[in-house]
Short mmCIF file of C-alpha atoms and ligand atoms in Angstrom, two decimals:
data_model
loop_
_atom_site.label_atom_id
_atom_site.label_comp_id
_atom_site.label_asym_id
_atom_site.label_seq_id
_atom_site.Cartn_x
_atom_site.Cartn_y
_atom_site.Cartn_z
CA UNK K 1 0.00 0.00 0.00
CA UNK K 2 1.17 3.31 -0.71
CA UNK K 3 -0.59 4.95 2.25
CA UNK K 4 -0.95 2.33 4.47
CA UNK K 5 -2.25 4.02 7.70
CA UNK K 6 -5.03 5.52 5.72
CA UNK K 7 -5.59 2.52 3.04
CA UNK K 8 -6.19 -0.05 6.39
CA UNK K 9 -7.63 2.55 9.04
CA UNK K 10 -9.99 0.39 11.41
CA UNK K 11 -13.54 0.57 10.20
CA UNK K 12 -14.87 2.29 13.05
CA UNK K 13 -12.02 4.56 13.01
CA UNK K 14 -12.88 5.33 9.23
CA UNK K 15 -16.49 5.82 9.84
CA UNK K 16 -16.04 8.21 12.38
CA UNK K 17 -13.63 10.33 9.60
CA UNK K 18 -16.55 10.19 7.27
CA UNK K 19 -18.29 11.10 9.20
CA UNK K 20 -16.57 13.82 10.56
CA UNK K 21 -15.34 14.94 7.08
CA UNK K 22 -18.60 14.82 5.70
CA UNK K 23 -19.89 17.59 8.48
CA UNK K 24 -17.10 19.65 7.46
CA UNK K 25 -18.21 19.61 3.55
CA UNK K 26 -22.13 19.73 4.70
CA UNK K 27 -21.05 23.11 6.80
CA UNK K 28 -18.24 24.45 4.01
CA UNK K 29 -21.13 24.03 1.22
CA UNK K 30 -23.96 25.61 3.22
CA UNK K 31 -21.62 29.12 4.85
CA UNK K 32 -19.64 29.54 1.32
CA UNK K 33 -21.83 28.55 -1.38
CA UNK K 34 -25.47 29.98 -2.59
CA UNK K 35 -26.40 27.65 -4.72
CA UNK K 36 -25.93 24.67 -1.96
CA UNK K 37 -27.55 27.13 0.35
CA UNK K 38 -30.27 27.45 -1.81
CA UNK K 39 -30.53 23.86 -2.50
CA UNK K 40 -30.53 22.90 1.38
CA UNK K 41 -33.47 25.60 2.38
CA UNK K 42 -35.18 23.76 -0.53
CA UNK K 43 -34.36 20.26 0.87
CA UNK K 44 -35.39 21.70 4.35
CA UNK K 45 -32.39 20.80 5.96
CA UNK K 46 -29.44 22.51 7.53
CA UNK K 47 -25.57 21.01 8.35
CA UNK K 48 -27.26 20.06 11.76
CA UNK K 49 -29.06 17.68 10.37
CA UNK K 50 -26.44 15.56 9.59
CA UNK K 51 -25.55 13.79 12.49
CA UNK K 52 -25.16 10.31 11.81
CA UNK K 53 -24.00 8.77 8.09
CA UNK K 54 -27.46 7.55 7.84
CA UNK K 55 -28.66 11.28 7.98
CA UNK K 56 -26.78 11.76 4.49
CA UNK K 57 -29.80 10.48 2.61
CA UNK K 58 -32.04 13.93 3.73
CA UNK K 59 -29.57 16.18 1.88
CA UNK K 60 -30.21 16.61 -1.97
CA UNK K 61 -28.13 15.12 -4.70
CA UNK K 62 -25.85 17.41 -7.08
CA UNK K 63 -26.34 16.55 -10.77
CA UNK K 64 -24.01 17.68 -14.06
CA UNK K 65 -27.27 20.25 -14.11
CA UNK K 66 -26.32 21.59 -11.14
CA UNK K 67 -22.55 22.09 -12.70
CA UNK K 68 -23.90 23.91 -16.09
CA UNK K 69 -26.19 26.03 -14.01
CA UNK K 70 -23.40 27.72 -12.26
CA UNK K 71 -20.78 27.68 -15.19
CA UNK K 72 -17.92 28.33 -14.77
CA UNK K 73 -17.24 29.02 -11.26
CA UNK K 74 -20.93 29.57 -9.51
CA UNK K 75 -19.67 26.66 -7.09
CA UNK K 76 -16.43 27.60 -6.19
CA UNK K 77 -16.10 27.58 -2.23
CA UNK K 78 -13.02 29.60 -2.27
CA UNK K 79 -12.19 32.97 -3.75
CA UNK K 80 -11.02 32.59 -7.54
CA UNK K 81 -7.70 33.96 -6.53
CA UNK K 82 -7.26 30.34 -4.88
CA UNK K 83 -7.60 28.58 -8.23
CA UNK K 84 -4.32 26.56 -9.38
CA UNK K 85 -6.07 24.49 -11.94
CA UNK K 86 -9.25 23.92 -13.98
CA UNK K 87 -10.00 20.91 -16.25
CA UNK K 88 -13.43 20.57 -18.25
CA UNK K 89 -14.97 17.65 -19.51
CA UNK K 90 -16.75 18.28 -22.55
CA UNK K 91 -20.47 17.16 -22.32
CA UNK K 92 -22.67 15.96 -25.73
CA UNK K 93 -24.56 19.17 -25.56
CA UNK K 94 -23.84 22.87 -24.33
CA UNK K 95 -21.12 24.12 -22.13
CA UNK K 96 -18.14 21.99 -20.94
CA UNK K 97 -18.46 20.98 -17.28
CA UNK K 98 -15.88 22.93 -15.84
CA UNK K 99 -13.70 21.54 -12.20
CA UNK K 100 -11.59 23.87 -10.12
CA UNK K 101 -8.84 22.97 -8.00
CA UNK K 102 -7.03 24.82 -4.96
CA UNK K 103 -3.47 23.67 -3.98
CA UNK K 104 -5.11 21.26 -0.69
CA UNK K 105 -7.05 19.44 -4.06
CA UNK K 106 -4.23 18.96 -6.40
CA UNK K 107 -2.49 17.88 -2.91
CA UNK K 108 -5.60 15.14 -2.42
CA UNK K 109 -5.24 14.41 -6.25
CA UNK K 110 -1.42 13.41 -6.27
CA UNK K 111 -2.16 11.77 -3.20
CA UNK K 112 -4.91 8.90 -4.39
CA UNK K 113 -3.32 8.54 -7.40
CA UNK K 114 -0.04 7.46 -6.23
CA UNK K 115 -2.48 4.91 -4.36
CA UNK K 116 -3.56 4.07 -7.56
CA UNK K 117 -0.67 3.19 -9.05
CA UNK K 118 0.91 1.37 -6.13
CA UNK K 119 -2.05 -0.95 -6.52
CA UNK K 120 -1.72 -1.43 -9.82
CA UNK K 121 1.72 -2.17 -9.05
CA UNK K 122 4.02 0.42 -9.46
CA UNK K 123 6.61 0.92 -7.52
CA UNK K 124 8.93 3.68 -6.99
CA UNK K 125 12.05 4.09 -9.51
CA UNK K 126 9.69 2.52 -12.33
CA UNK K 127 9.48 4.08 -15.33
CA UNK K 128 5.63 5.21 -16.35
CA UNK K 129 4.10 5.77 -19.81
CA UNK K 130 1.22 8.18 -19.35
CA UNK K 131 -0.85 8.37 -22.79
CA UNK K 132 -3.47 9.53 -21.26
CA UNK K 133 -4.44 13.07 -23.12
CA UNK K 134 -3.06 15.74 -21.47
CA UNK K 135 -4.87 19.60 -21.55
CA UNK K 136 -8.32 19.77 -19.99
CA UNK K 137 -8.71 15.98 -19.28
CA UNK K 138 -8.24 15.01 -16.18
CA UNK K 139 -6.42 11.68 -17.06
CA UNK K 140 -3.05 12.97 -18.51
CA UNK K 141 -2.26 15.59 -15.70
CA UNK K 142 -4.03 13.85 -12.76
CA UNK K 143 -1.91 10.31 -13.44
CA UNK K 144 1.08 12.59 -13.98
CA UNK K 145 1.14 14.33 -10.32
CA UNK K 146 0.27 11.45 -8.57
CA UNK K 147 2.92 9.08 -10.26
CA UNK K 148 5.60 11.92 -9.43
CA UNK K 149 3.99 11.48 -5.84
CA UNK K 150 4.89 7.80 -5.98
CA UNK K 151 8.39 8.55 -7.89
CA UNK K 152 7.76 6.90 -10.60
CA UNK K 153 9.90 8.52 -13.71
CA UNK K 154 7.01 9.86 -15.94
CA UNK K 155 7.09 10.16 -19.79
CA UNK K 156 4.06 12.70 -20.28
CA UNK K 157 3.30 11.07 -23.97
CA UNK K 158 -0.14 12.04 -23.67
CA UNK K 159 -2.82 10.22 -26.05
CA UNK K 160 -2.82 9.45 -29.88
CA UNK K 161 0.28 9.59 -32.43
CA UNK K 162 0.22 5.48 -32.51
CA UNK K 163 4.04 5.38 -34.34
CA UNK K 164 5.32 7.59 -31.99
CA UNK K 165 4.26 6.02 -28.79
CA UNK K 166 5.44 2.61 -30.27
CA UNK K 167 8.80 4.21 -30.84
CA UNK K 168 8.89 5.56 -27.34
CA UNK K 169 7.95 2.12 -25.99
CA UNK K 170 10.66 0.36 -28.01
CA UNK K 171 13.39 2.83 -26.72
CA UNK K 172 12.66 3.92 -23.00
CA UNK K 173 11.12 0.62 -22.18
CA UNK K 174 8.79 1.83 -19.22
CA UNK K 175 7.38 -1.13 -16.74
CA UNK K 176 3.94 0.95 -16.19
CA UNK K 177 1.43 2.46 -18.42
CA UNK K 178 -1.48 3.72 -18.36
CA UNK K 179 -4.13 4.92 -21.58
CA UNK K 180 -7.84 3.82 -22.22
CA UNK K 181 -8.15 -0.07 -22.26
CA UNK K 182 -9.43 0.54 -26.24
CA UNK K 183 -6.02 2.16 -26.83
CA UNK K 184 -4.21 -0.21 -25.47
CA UNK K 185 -5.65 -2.41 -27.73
CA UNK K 186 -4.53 -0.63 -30.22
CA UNK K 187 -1.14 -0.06 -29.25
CA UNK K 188 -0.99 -3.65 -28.54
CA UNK K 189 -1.47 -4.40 -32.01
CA UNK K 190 0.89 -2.11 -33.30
CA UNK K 191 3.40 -3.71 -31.63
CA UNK K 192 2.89 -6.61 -32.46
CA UNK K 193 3.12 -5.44 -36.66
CA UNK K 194 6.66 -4.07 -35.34
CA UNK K 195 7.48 -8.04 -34.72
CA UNK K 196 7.19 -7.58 -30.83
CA UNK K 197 6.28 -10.89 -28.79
CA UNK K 198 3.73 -10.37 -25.44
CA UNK K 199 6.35 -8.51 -22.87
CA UNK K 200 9.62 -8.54 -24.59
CA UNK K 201 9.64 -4.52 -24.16
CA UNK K 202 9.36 -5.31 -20.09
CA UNK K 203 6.32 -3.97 -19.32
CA UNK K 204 4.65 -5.20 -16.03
CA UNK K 205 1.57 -3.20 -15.68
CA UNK K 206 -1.14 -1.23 -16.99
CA UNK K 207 -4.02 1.10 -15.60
CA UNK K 208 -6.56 1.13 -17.69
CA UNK K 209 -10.06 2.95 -17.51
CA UNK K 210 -12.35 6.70 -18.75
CA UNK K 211 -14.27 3.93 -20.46
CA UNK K 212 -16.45 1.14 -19.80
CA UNK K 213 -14.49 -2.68 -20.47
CA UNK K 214 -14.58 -6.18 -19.56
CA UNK K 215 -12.76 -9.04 -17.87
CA UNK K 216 -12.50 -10.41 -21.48
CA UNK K 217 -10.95 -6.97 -22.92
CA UNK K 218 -8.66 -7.35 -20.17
CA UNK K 219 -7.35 -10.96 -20.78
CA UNK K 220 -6.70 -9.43 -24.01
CA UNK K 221 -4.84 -6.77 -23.21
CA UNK K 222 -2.83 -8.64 -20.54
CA UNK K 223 -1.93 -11.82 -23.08
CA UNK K 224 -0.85 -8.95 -26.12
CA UNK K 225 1.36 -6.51 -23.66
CA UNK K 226 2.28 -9.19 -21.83
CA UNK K 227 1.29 -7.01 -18.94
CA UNK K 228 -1.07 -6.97 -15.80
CA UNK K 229 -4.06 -4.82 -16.17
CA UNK K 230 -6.22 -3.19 -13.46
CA UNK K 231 -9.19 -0.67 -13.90
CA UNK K 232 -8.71 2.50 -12.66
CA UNK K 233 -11.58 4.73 -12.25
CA UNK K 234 -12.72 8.24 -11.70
CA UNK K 235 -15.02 11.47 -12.94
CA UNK K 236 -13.50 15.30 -13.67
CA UNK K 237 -16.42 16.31 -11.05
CA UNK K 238 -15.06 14.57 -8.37
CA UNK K 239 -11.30 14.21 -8.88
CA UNK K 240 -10.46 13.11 -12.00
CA UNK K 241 -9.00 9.58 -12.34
CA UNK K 242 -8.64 8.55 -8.61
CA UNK K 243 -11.69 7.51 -7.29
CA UNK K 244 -10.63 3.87 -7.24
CA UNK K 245 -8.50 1.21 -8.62
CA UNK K 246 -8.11 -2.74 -8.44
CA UNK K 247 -5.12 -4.31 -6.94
CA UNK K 248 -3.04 -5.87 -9.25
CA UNK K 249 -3.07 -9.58 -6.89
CA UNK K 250 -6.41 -9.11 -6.47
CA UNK K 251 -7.40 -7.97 -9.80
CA UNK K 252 -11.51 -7.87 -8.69
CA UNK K 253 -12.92 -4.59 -7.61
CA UNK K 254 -11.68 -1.17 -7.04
CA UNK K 255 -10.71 -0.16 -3.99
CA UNK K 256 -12.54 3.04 -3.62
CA UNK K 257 -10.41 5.53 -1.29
CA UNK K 258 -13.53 6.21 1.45
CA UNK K 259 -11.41 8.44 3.31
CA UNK K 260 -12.07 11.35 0.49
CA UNK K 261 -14.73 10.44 -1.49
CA UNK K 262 -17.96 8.72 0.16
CA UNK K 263 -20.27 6.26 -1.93
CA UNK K 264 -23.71 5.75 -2.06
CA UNK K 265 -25.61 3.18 -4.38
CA UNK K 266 -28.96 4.40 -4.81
CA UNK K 267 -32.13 3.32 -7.19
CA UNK K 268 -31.71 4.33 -10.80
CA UNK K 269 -35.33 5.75 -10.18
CA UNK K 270 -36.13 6.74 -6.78
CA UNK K 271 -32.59 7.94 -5.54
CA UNK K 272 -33.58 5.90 -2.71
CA UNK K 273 -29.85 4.12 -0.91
CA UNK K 274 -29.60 0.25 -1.56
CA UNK K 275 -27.64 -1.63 0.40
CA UNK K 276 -23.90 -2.75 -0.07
CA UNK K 277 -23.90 -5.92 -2.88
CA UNK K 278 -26.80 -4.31 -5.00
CA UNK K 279 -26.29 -2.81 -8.46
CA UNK K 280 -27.19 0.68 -8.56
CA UNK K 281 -26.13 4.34 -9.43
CA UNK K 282 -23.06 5.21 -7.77
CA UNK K 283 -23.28 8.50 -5.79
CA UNK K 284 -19.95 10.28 -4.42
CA UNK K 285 -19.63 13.10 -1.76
CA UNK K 286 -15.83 14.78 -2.04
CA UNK K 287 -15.19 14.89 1.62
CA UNK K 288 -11.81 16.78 1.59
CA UNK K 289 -12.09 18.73 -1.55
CA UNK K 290 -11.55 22.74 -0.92
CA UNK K 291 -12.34 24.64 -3.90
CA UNK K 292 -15.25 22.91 -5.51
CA UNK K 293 -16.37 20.44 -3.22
CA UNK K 294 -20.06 18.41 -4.14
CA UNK K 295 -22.22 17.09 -1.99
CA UNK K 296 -23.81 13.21 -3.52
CA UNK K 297 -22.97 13.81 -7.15
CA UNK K 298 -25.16 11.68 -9.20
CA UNK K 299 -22.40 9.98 -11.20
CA UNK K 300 -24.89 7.92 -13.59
CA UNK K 301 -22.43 5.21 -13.19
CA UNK K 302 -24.00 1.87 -12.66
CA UNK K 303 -22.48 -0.29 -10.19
CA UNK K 304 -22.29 -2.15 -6.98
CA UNK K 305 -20.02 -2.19 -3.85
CA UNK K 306 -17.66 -5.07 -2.50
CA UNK K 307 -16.49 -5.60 0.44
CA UNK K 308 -12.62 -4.55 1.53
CA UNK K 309 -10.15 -7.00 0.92
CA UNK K 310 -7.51 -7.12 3.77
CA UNK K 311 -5.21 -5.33 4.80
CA UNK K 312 -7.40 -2.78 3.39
CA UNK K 313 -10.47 -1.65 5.21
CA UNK K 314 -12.16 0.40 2.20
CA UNK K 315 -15.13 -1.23 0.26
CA UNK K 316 -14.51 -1.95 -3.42
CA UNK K 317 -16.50 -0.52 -6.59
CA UNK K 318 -17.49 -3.40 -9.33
CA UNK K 319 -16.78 -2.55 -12.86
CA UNK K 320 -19.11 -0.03 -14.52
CA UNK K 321 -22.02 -1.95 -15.61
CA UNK K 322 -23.06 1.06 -17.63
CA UNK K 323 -24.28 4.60 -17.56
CA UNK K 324 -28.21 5.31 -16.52
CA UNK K 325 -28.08 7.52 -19.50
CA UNK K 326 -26.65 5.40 -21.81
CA UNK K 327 -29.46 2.85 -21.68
CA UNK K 328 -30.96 2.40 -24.50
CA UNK K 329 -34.70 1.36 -24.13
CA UNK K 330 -35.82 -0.87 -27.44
CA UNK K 331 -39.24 -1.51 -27.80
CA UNK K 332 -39.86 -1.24 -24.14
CA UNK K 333 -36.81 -3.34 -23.39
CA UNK K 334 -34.13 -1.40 -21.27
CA UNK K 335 -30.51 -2.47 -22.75
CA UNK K 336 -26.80 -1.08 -22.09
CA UNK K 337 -24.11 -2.07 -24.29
CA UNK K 338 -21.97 -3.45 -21.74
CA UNK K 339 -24.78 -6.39 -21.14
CA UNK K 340 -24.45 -6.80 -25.00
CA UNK K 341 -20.95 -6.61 -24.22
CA UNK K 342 -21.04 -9.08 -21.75
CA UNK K 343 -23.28 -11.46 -23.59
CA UNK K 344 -20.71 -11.65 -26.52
CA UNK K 345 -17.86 -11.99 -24.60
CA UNK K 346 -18.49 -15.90 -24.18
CA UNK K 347 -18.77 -16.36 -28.05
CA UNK K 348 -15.27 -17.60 -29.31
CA UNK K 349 -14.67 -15.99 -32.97
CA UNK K 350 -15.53 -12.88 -31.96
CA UNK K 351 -13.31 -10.10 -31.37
CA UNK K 352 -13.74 -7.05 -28.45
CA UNK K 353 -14.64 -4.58 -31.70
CA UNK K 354 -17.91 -3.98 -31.74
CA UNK K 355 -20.46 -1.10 -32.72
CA UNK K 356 -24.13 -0.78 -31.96
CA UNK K 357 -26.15 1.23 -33.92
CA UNK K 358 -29.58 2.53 -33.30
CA UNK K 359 -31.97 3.40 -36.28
CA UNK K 360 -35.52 3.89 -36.80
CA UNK K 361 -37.44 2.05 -39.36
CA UNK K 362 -40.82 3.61 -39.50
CA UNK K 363 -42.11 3.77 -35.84
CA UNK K 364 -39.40 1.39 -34.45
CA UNK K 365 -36.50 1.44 -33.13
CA UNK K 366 -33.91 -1.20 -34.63
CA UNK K 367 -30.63 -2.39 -32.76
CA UNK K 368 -27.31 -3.23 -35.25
CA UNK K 369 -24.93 -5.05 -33.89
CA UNK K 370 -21.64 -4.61 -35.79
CA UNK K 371 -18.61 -6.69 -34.76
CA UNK K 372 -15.14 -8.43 -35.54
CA UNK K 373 -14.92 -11.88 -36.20
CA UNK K 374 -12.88 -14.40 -37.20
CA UNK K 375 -15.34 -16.41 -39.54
CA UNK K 376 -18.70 -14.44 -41.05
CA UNK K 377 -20.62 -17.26 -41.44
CA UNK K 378 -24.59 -17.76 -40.92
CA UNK K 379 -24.25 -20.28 -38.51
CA UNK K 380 -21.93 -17.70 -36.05
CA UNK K 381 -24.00 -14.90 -37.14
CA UNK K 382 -27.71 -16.48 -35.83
CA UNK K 383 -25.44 -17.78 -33.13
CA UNK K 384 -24.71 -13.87 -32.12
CA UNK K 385 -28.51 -13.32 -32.56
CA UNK K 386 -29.71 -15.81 -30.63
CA UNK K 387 -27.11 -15.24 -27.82
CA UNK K 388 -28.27 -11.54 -27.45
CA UNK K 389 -31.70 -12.24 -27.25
CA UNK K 390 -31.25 -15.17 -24.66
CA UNK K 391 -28.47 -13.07 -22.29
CA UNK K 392 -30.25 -9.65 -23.15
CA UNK K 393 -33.84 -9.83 -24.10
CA UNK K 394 -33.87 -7.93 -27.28
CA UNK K 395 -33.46 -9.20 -31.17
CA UNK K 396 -30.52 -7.24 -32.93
CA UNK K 397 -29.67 -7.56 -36.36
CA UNK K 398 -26.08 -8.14 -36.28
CA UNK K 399 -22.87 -7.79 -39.36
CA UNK K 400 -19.64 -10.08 -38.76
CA UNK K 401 -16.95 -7.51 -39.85
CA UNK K 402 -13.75 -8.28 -41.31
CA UNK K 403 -10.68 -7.59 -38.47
CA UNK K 404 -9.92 -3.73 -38.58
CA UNK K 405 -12.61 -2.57 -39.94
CA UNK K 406 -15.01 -1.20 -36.97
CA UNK K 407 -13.58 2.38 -35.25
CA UNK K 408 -10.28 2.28 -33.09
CA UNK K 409 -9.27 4.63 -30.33
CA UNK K 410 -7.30 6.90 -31.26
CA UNK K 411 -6.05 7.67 -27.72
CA UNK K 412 -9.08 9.41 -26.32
CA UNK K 413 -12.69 7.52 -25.04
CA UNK K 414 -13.91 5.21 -27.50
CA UNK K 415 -18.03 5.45 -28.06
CA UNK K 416 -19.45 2.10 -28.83
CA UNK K 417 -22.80 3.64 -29.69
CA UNK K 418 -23.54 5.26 -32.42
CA UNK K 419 -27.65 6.79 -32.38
CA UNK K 420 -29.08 7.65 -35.22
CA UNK K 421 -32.70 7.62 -34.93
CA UNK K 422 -33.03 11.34 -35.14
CA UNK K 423 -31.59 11.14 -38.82
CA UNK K 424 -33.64 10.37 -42.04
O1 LIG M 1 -12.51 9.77 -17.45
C1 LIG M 1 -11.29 10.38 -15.48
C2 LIG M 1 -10.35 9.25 -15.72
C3 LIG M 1 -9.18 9.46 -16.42
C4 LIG M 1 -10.61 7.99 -15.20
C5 LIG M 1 -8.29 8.44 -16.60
C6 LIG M 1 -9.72 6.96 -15.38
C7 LIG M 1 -8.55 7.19 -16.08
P1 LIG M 1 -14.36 12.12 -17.19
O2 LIG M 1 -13.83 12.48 -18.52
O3 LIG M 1 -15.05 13.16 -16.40
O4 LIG M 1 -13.20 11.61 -16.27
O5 LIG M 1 -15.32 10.88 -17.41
C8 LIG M 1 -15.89 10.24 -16.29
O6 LIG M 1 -15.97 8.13 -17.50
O7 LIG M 1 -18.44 8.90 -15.04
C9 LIG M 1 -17.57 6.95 -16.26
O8 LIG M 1 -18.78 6.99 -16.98
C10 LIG M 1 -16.41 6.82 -17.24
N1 LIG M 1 -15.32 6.04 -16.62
C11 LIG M 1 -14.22 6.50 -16.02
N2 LIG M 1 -13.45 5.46 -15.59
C12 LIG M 1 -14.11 4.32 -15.92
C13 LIG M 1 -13.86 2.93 -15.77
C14 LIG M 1 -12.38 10.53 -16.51
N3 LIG M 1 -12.76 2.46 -15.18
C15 LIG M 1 -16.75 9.08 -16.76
N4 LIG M 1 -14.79 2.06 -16.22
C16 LIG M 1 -17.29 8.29 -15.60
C17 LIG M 1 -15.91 2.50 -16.83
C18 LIG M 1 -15.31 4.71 -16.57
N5 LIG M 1 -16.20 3.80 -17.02
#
């Protein structure tokens, strides 16, 4: 562990700091910020209220709404002069959510990414390719500062420009990267065009995550870059990548740093909290945030918590299961593409390319699956069919593409769905 008093902190020790933390944020929000003060006379509560965890569930939610409503800096809880940093993730409509950072949160942000990337096995003295974009994205900057934290030497390659990171790769030889697990597909195949065998450049181990993937993308990844993959995940509104991250023994779950940011699952529908185990949107309170701090941000990731895995005492996040805004509801039938995803995954011939797209033939909606294979024969293709409508409930009409042929990543966050319903 790379912090380990904090990483294995008793459970009642580390409830109590939620706890505790949590007041402070509740109080910060309600003396500093009008909008939360707004939103809390609404609610009908007051940082009183909040007196045991349990009382968390009375105070309202914060949604990317809440963000574009006070664009840029209507939720800063410090004076702008504070500011060191602001990154922006760009949304599909309108404004950019914009994320401000005071020197105490670029502190926190080095801080839980060096525990990041000591559970994904870094160590310090190991040398680090970050192709994660730099600029407003969190990824390239956030993994930079926090694998300085760890002392990692960092190559700040940032994302895209396929020959050049293959040339860096080949030269420097790093033992760590880190990218979007679509890119590293890609860069996995590269090498191996430039004649490289699984792991002859010596690299141990990759973070990968920004975008949704599976256990089989990973077993992928790991057999190509002869590498050990974890997931590594995180939002711009909350941190940036940080949040969480597997352990590279344990290689199930991310351990989710509870000490700064505090999860809730709730219902999809009725924002109501489910307990530990069930699948649900994940909802996270930045506990020792300064400058733009938010109270039970309404991620819209789908997900569930695990238990901690010892020696550490924090719960563990499942993979993203999907986005509650990304579902796609067919004829009635609600469907995310990871579960198609998922479904496919058991299928051998097929590769992890894939592409749904929506259309709308007269008054209904049409699913098209579109994906790599290794044969493109009838029998695989009603195989494909049938599987999805078994494992997911719908009936897709489904293309076996050639290899290459279906979109790459070309360093950033790969989209897997492509709607176009609202075209003729
Ligand atoms: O993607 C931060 C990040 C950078 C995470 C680098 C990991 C590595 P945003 O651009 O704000 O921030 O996008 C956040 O991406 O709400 C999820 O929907 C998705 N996402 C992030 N990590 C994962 C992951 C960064 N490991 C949004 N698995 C989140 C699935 C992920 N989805």
């Amino acid at each position: 562990m790379f912090d380990p008093a904090a990483e294995s902190l008793p459970v009642p020790a580390l409830r109590a700091l939620q706890l505790a933390r949590l007041q402070a944020t509740v109080q910060r929000l309600s003396s500093r910020v009008p909008a939360y003060r707004a939103k809390f006379r609404e609610a009908g509560v007051t940082p009183d209220d909040l007196r045991d965890l349990t009382d968390l569930a009375r105070f309202p939610f914060t949604r990317k709404t809440d963000l574009r409503d006070a664009y840029p800096f209507g939720l800063l809880s410090v004076p702008r002069s504070e500011v060191r940093r602001v990154h922006a993730s760009s949304g599909t409509t309108g404004k950019p959510t914009v994320v401000a950072y005071d020197e105490n949160d670029l502190d926190v942000f080095a801080q839980v990414v060096a525990r990041c990337l000591h559970a994904a096995g870094a160590r310090p003295g190991m040398l680090f390719h970050n192709a994660y974009g730099y600029g407003l994205f969190t990824g390239g900057l956030g993994l930079h500062a926090g694998a300085e934290r760890l002392g990692l030497g960092t190559v700040p390659v940032s994302g895209g420009n396929t020959a050049r990171q293959v040339e860096l790769l080949e030269d420097f030889r790093p033992e760590v990267i880190a990218c979007t697990p679509s890119y590293a597909l890609v860069l996995a195949e590269a090498l191996r065009a430039r004649g490289h065998a699984p792991g002859d450049l010596g690299l141990q181990y990759a973070l990968l995550g920004a975008e949704p993937w599976s256990d089989t993308m990973r077993r992928e990844v790991e057999a190509k870059l002869g590498v050990r993959a974890t997931n590594i995940y995180g939002l711009s509104e909350i941190i940036g990548p940080g949040v969480s991250n597997e352990d590279a023994e344990v290689q199930h779950g991310s351990h989710l740093w509870e000490d700064h940011f505090y999860p809730e699952i709730v219902d999809p529908v009725t924002g109501e909290i489910l307990p530990d185990g069930e699948m649900g949107v994940l909802v996270l309170t930045s506990m020792t945030r300064t400058a733009m701090p938010l109270l039970r941000y309404w991620t819209g990731d789908l997900t569930r918590l695990l238990p901690p895995v010892p020696p550490r005492t924090m719960r563990r996040m499942d993979r993203i299961q999907g986005r509650s805004d990304d579902m796609i509801v067919l004829r009635g039938v609600n469907v995310y593409p990871s579960q198609v995803e998922a479904a496919l995954a058991d299928l051998p011939d097929l590769r992890p390319h894939y592409l749904l797209v929506l259309t709308r033939q007269g008054p209904l909606d049409e699913l098209h699956l579109r994906v790599e294979a290794a044969r493109h024969d009838a029998a695989l293709r009603d195989e494909v069919i049938r599987t999805v409508k078994d494992r997911v409930g719908v009936t897709v009409t489904c293309e076996l593409c050639p290899d290459g042929t279906l979109p790459r990543s070309e360093g950033g966050k790969l989209r897997r769905v492509q709607d176009l319903r609202a075209q003729r």
